[in-house]
Coordinates of C-alpha atoms in Angstrom, one line a residue:
X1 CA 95.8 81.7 49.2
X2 CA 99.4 80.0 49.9
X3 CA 100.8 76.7 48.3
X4 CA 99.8 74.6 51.2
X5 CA 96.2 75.9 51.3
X6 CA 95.8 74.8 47.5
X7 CA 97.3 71.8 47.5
X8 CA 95.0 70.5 50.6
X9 CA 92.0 72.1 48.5
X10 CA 93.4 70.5 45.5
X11 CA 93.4 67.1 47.5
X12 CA 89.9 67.7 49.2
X13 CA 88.3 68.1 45.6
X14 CA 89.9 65.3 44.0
X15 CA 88.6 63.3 46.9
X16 CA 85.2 64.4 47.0
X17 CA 85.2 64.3 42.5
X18 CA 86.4 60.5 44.0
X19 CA 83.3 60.0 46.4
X20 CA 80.6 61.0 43.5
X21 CA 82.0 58.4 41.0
X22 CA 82.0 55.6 43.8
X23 CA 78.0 56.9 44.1
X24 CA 77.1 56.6 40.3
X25 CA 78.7 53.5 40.0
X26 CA 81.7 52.0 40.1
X27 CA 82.3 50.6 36.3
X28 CA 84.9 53.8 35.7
X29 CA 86.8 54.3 38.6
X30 CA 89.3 52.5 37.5
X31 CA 89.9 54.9 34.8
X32 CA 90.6 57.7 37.4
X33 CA 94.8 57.7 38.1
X34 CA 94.3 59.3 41.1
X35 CA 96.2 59.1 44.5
X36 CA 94.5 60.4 47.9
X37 CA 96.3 62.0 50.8
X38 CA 97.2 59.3 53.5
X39 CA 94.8 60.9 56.0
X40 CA 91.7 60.3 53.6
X41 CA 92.7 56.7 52.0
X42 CA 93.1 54.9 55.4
X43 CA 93.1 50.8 56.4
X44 CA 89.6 51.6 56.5
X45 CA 88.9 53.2 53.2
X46 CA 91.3 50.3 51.7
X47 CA 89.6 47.2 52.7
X48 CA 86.4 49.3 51.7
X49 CA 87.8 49.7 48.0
X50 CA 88.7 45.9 47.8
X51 CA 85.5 44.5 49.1
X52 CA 83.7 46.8 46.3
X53 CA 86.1 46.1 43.5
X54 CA 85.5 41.6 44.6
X55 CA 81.7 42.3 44.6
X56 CA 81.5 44.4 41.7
X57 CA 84.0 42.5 39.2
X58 CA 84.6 38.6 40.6
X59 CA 83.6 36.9 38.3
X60 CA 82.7 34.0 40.6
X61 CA 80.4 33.8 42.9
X62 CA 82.3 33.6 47.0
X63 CA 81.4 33.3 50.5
X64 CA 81.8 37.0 51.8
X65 CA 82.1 35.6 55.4
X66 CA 85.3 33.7 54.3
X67 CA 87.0 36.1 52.5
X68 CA 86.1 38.6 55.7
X69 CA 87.4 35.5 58.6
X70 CA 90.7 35.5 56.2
X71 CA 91.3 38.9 56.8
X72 CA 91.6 38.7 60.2
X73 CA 93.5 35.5 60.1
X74 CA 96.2 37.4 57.3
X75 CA 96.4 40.2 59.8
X76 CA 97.6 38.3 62.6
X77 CA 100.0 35.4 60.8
X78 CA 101.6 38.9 59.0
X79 CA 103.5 39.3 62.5
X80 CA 105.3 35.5 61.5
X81 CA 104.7 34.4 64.8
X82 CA 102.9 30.7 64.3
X83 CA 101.5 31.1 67.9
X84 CA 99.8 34.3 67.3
X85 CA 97.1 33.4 65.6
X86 CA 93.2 34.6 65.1
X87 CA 90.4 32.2 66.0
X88 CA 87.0 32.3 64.8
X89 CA 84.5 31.7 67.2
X90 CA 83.8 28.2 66.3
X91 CA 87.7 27.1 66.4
X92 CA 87.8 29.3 69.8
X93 CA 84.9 27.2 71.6
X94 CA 86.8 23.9 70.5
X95 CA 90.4 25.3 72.0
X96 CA 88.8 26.7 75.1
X97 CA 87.0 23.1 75.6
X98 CA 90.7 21.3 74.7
X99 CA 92.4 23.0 77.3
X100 CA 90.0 22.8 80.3
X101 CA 90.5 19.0 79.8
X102 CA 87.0 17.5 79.7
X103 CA 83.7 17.6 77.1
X104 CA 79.7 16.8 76.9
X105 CA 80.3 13.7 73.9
X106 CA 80.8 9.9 73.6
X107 CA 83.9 9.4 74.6
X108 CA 85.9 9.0 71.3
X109 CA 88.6 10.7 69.5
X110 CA 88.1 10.2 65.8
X111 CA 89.6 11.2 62.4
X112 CA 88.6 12.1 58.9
X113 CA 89.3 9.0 56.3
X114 CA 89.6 9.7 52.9
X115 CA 86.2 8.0 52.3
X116 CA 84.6 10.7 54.5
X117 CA 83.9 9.0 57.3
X118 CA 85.4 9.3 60.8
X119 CA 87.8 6.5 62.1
X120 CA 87.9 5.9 65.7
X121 CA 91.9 6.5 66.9
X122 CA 91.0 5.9 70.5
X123 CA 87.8 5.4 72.9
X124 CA 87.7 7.2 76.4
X125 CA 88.1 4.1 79.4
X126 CA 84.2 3.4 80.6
X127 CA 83.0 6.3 78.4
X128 CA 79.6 6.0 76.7
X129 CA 81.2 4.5 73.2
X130 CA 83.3 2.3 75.3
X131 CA 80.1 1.1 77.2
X132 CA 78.2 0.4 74.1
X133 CA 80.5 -1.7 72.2
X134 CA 82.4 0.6 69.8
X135 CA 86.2 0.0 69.3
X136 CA 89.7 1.8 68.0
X137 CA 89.8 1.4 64.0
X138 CA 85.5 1.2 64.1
X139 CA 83.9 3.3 61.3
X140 CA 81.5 6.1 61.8
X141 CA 79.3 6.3 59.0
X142 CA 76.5 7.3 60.3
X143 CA 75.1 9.6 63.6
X144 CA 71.4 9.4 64.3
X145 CA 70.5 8.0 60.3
X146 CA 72.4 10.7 59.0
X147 CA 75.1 9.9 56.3
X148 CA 78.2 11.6 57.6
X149 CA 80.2 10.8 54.2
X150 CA 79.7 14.6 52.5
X151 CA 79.7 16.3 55.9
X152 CA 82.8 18.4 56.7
X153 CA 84.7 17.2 60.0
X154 CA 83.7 20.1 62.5
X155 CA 80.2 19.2 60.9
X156 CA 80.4 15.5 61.4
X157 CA 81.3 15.8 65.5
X158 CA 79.2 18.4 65.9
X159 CA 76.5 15.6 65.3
X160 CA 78.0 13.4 67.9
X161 CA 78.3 15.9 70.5
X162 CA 75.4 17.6 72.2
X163 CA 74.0 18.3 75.1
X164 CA 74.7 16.0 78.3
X165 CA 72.2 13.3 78.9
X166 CA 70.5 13.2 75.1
X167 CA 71.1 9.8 73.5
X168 CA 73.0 9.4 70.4
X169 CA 72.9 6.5 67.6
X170 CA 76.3 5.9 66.3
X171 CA 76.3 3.5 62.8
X172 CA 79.8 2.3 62.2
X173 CA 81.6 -0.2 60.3
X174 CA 83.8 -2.5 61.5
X175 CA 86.4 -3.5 58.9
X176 CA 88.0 -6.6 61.0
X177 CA 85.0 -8.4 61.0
X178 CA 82.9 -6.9 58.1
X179 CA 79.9 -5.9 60.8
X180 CA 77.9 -3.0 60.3
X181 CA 76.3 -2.0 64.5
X182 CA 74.4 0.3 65.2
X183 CA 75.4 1.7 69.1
X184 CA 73.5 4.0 70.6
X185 CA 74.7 5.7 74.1
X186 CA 74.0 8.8 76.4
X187 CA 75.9 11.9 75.6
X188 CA 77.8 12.6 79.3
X189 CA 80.6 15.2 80.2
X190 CA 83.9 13.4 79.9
X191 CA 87.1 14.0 81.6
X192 CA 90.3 13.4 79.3
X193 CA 92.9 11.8 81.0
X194 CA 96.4 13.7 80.9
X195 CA 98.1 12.1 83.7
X196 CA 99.0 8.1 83.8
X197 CA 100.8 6.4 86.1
X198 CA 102.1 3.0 87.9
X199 CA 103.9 1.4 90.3
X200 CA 107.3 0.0 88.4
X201 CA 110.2 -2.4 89.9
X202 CA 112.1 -1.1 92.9
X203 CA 109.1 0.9 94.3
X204 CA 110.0 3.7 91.5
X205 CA 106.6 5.9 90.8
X206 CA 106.0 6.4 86.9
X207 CA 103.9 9.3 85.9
X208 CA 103.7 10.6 82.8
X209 CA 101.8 14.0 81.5
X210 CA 100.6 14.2 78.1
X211 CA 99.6 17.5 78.4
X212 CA 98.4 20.2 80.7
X213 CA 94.9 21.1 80.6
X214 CA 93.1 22.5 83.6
X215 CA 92.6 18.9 85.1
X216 CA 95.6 18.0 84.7
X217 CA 97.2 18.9 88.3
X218 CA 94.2 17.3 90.4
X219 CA 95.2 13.6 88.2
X220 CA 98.8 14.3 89.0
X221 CA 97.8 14.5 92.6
X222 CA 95.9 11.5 92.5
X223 CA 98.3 9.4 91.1
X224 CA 101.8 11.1 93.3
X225 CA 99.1 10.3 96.5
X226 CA 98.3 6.6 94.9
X227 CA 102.2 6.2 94.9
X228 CA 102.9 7.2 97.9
X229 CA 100.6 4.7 99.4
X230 CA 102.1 1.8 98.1
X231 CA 105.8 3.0 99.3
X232 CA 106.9 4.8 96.2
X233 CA 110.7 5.4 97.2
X234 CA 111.5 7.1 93.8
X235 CA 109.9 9.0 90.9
X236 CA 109.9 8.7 86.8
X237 CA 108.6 11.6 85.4
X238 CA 107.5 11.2 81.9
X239 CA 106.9 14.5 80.0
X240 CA 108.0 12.7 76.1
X241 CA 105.6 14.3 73.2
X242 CA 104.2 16.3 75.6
X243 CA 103.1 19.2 73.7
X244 CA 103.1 21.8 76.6
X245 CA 99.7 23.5 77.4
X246 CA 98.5 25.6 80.4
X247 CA 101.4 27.2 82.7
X248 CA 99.4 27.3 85.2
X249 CA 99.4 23.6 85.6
X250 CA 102.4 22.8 85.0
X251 CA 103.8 25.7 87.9
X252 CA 101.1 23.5 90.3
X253 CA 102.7 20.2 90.0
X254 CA 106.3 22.1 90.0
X255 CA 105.4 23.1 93.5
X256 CA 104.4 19.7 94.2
X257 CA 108.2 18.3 93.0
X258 CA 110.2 21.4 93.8
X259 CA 111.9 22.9 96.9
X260 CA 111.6 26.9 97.9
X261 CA 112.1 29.6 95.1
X262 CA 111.6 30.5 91.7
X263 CA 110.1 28.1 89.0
X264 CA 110.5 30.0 86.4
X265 CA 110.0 33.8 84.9
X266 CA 108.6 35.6 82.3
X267 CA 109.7 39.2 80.7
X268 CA 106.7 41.2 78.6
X269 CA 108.0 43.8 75.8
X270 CA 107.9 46.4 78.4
X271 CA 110.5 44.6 80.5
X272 CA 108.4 43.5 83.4
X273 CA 109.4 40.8 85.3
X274 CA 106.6 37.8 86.7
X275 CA 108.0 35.4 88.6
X276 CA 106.5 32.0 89.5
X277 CA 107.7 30.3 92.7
X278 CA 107.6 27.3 94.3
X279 CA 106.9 27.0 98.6
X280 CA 109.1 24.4 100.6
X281 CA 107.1 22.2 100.9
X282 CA 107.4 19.6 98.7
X283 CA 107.8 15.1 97.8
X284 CA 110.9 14.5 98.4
X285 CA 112.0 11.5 96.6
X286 CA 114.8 10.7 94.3
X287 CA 113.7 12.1 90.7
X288 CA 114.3 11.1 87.3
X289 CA 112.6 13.1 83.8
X290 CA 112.0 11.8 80.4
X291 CA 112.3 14.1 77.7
X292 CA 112.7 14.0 74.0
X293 CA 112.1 16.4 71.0
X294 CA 108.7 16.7 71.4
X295 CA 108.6 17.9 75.1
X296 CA 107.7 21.3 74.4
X297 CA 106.4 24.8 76.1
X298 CA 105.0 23.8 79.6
X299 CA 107.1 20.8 79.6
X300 CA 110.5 22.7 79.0
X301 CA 109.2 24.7 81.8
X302 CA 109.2 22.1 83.9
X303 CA 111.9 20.0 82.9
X304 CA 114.0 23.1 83.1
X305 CA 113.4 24.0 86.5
X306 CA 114.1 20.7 88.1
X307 CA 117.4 20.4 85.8
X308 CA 118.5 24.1 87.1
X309 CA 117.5 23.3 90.9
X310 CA 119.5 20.3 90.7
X311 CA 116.0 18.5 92.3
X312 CA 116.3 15.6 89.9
X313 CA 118.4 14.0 86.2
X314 CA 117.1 14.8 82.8
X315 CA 117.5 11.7 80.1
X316 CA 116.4 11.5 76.4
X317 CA 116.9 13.9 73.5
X318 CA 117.0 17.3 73.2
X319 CA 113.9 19.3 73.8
X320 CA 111.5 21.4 71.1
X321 CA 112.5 24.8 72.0
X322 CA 109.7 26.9 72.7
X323 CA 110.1 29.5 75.4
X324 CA 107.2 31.9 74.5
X325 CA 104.0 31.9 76.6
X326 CA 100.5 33.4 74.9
X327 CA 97.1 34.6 76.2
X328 CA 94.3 34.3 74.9
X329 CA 91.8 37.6 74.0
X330 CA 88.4 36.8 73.5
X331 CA 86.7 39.4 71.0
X332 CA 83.2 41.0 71.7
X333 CA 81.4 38.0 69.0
X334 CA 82.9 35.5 70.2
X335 CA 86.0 34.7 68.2
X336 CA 89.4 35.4 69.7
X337 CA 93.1 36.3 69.0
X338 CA 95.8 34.3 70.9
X339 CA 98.8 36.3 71.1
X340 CA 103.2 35.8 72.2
X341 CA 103.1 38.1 75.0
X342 CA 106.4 37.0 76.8
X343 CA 109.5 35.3 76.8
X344 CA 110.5 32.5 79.5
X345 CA 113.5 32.1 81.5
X346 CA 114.1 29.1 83.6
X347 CA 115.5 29.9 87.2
X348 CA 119.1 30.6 86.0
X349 CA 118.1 33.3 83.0
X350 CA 118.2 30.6 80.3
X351 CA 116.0 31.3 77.4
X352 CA 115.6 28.2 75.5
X353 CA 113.6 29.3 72.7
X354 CA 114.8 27.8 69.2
X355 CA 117.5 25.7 71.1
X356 CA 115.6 23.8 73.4
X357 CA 117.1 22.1 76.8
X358 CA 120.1 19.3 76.9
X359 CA 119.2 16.5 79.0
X360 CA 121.9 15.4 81.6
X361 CA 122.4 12.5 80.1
X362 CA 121.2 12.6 76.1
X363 CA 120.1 9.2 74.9
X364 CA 118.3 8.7 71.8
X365 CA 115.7 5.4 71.0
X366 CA 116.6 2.7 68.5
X367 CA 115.7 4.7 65.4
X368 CA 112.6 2.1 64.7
X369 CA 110.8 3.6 67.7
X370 CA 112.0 7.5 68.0
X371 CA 108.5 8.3 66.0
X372 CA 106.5 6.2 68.4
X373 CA 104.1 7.9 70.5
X374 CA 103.7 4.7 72.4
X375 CA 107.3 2.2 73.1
X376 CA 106.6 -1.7 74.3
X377 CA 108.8 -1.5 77.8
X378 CA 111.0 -3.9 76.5
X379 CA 112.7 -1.3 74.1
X380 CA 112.1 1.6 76.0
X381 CA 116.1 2.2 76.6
X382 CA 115.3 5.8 78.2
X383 CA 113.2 4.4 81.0
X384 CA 115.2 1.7 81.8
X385 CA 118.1 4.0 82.0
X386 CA 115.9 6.1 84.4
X387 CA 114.9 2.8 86.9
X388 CA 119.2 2.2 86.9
X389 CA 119.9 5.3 87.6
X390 CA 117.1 5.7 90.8
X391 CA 118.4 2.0 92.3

């Protein structure tokens, strides 16, 4: 018998002497010094060994499905990517609803207070909480009698949602006036509004895009045809703290501002080129963008395009600087993975991941406003530099 022939016998026995101890019990393998081959102590084998070794010797007791949810969620942040991520199938239901821009519920967006109890940021314009009374900085403390105080978050709005046309009792506290209400109201699929726009001085359109969710394009149409109706002769497009969202919608509206040719493309690690282009047909009107730091993703794709086509002047601050677009993998139980699987290039090759896009004319807010989501007009210095520019 050769060298080789012992050693992988040599290997085979220790394996299997291996395999009989894990079978008697597990109290003394630890007192074996043994290393496998590779081919026998695989990922596999691995996570086997460590699952044994918690269940066996943690001293405390732990949720098994946790520990098992974590492992997949270690796997994927180990690529250091923040926008690869794994997603269980609870988190994945909630991001699939987000993006496809409307919900069964009340009509509320609501967050956690240190007391436990959820505090409405906003209500939903003639939505069912709107309808029955409740307002912004109202108290949930209660959903249908039950005290929502211990509960954890995804708990607690899982109670107020359900399914479309069941009724719903909402208890909440009203710290301006001391009242304690009880509202109730019909459950009803809501659309979130991502687009809003008006009519400023000088017939100049305003829109401005929050985000871009599946919905998102047929409220942009509404409100460029609303505009157009009352004479719009120019058009503000306000894409500040807009987070990106779904390319899709944001190459839709691009074909509705741009002229002929390519939007933008995208190059996968095989070097394949997608293109997304835009047809000639198209509003044209003078056309003026808002951006700041916060314009990120589908926004910089956007705002990119019209800046390199020449269709229209950027103002504000410079942008986040994210030029990676994912997909999202739904696994056979119903979680998911959402994975980087290109880079972006706006029509003239620039990839503006980690720098971001320049705006033709940079312009920063009074420093007591650059973190506010919402500016009075009065001190909003970008968007009166916008209606100058478009007299």
């Amino acid at each position: 018998m050769n060298l080789q022939k012992k050693e992988f016998w040599k290997g085979f026995a220790t394996a299997m002497a291996l395999a009989v101890v894990l079978a008697l019990g597990a109290h003394y393998v630890y007192l074996l010094p043994i290393q496998l081959p590779s081919f026998l102590f695989g990922d596999a084998t691995k996570m086997r060994f460590l699952e044994h070794y918690l269940k066996e010797y943690y001293v405390e007791d732990y949720d098994e499905s946790v520990t098992e949810e974590l492992m997949y969620t270690g796997l994927l942040a180990g690529v250091g990517d923040p926008y690869t991520y794994y997603l269980p199938k609870d988190a994945l239901q909630a991001q699939m609803e987000k993006n496809s821009g409307h919900f069964v519920g009340v009509g509320v967006t609501v967050f956690h207070g240190e007391e436990g109890y959820l505090h409405v940021e906003s209500v939903t314009k003639d939505g069912p909480a709107q309808q029955a009374g409740i307002l912004p900085e109202d108290q949930i403390i209660r959903v249908d009698g039950t005290d929502i105080a211990t509960l954890p978050y995804e708990e607690a709005v899982s109670l107020i949602k359900g399914k479309e046309g069941t009724k719903v009792v909402l208890s909440i506290f009203r710290p301006s006036t001391g009242e304690a209400l009880d509202c109730s109201m019909q459950r009803r699929d809501i659309q979130v509004t991502s687009v809003q726009w008006e009519m400023l001085e000088g017939n100049s359109g305003y829109i401005a895009i929050h985000n871009f969710r599946e919905n998102t394009y047929e409220q942009f149409q509404k409100a460029l045809q609303e505009l157009q109706k009352q004479g719009m002769r120019s058009l503000i497009l306000d894409l500040r703290n807009n987070p990106g969202g779904l390319v899709k919608s944001a190459h839709q509206i691009g074909d509705e501002l741009l002229s002929e040719g390519v939007m933008v493309y995208t190059m996968d690690k095989q070097g394949n080129r997608n293109e997304l282009t835009c047809d000639a047909v198209y509003t044209d009107v003078p056309l003026a963008v808002l951006v700041n730091e916060n314009s990120a993703s589908a926004s910089e794709i956007l705002a990119g395009a019209i800046q390199d086509q020449g269709r229209g002047t950027l103002i504000g601050t410079n942008t986040f600087g994210k030029g990676l677009v994912q997909r999202m993998f739904v696994l056979p139980d119903g979680s998911g993975v959402n994975i980087t699987i290109q880079k972006y290039y706006t029509p003239k090759g620039r990839s503006i991941h980690g720098t971001g896009i320049t705006p033709d004319l940079p312009m920063a807010m009074p420093k007591e406003y650059e973190q506010d989501m919402e500016i009075p007009r009065e001190h909003d210095i970008q968007l009166q530099k916008a209606q100058e520019l478009l007299k």
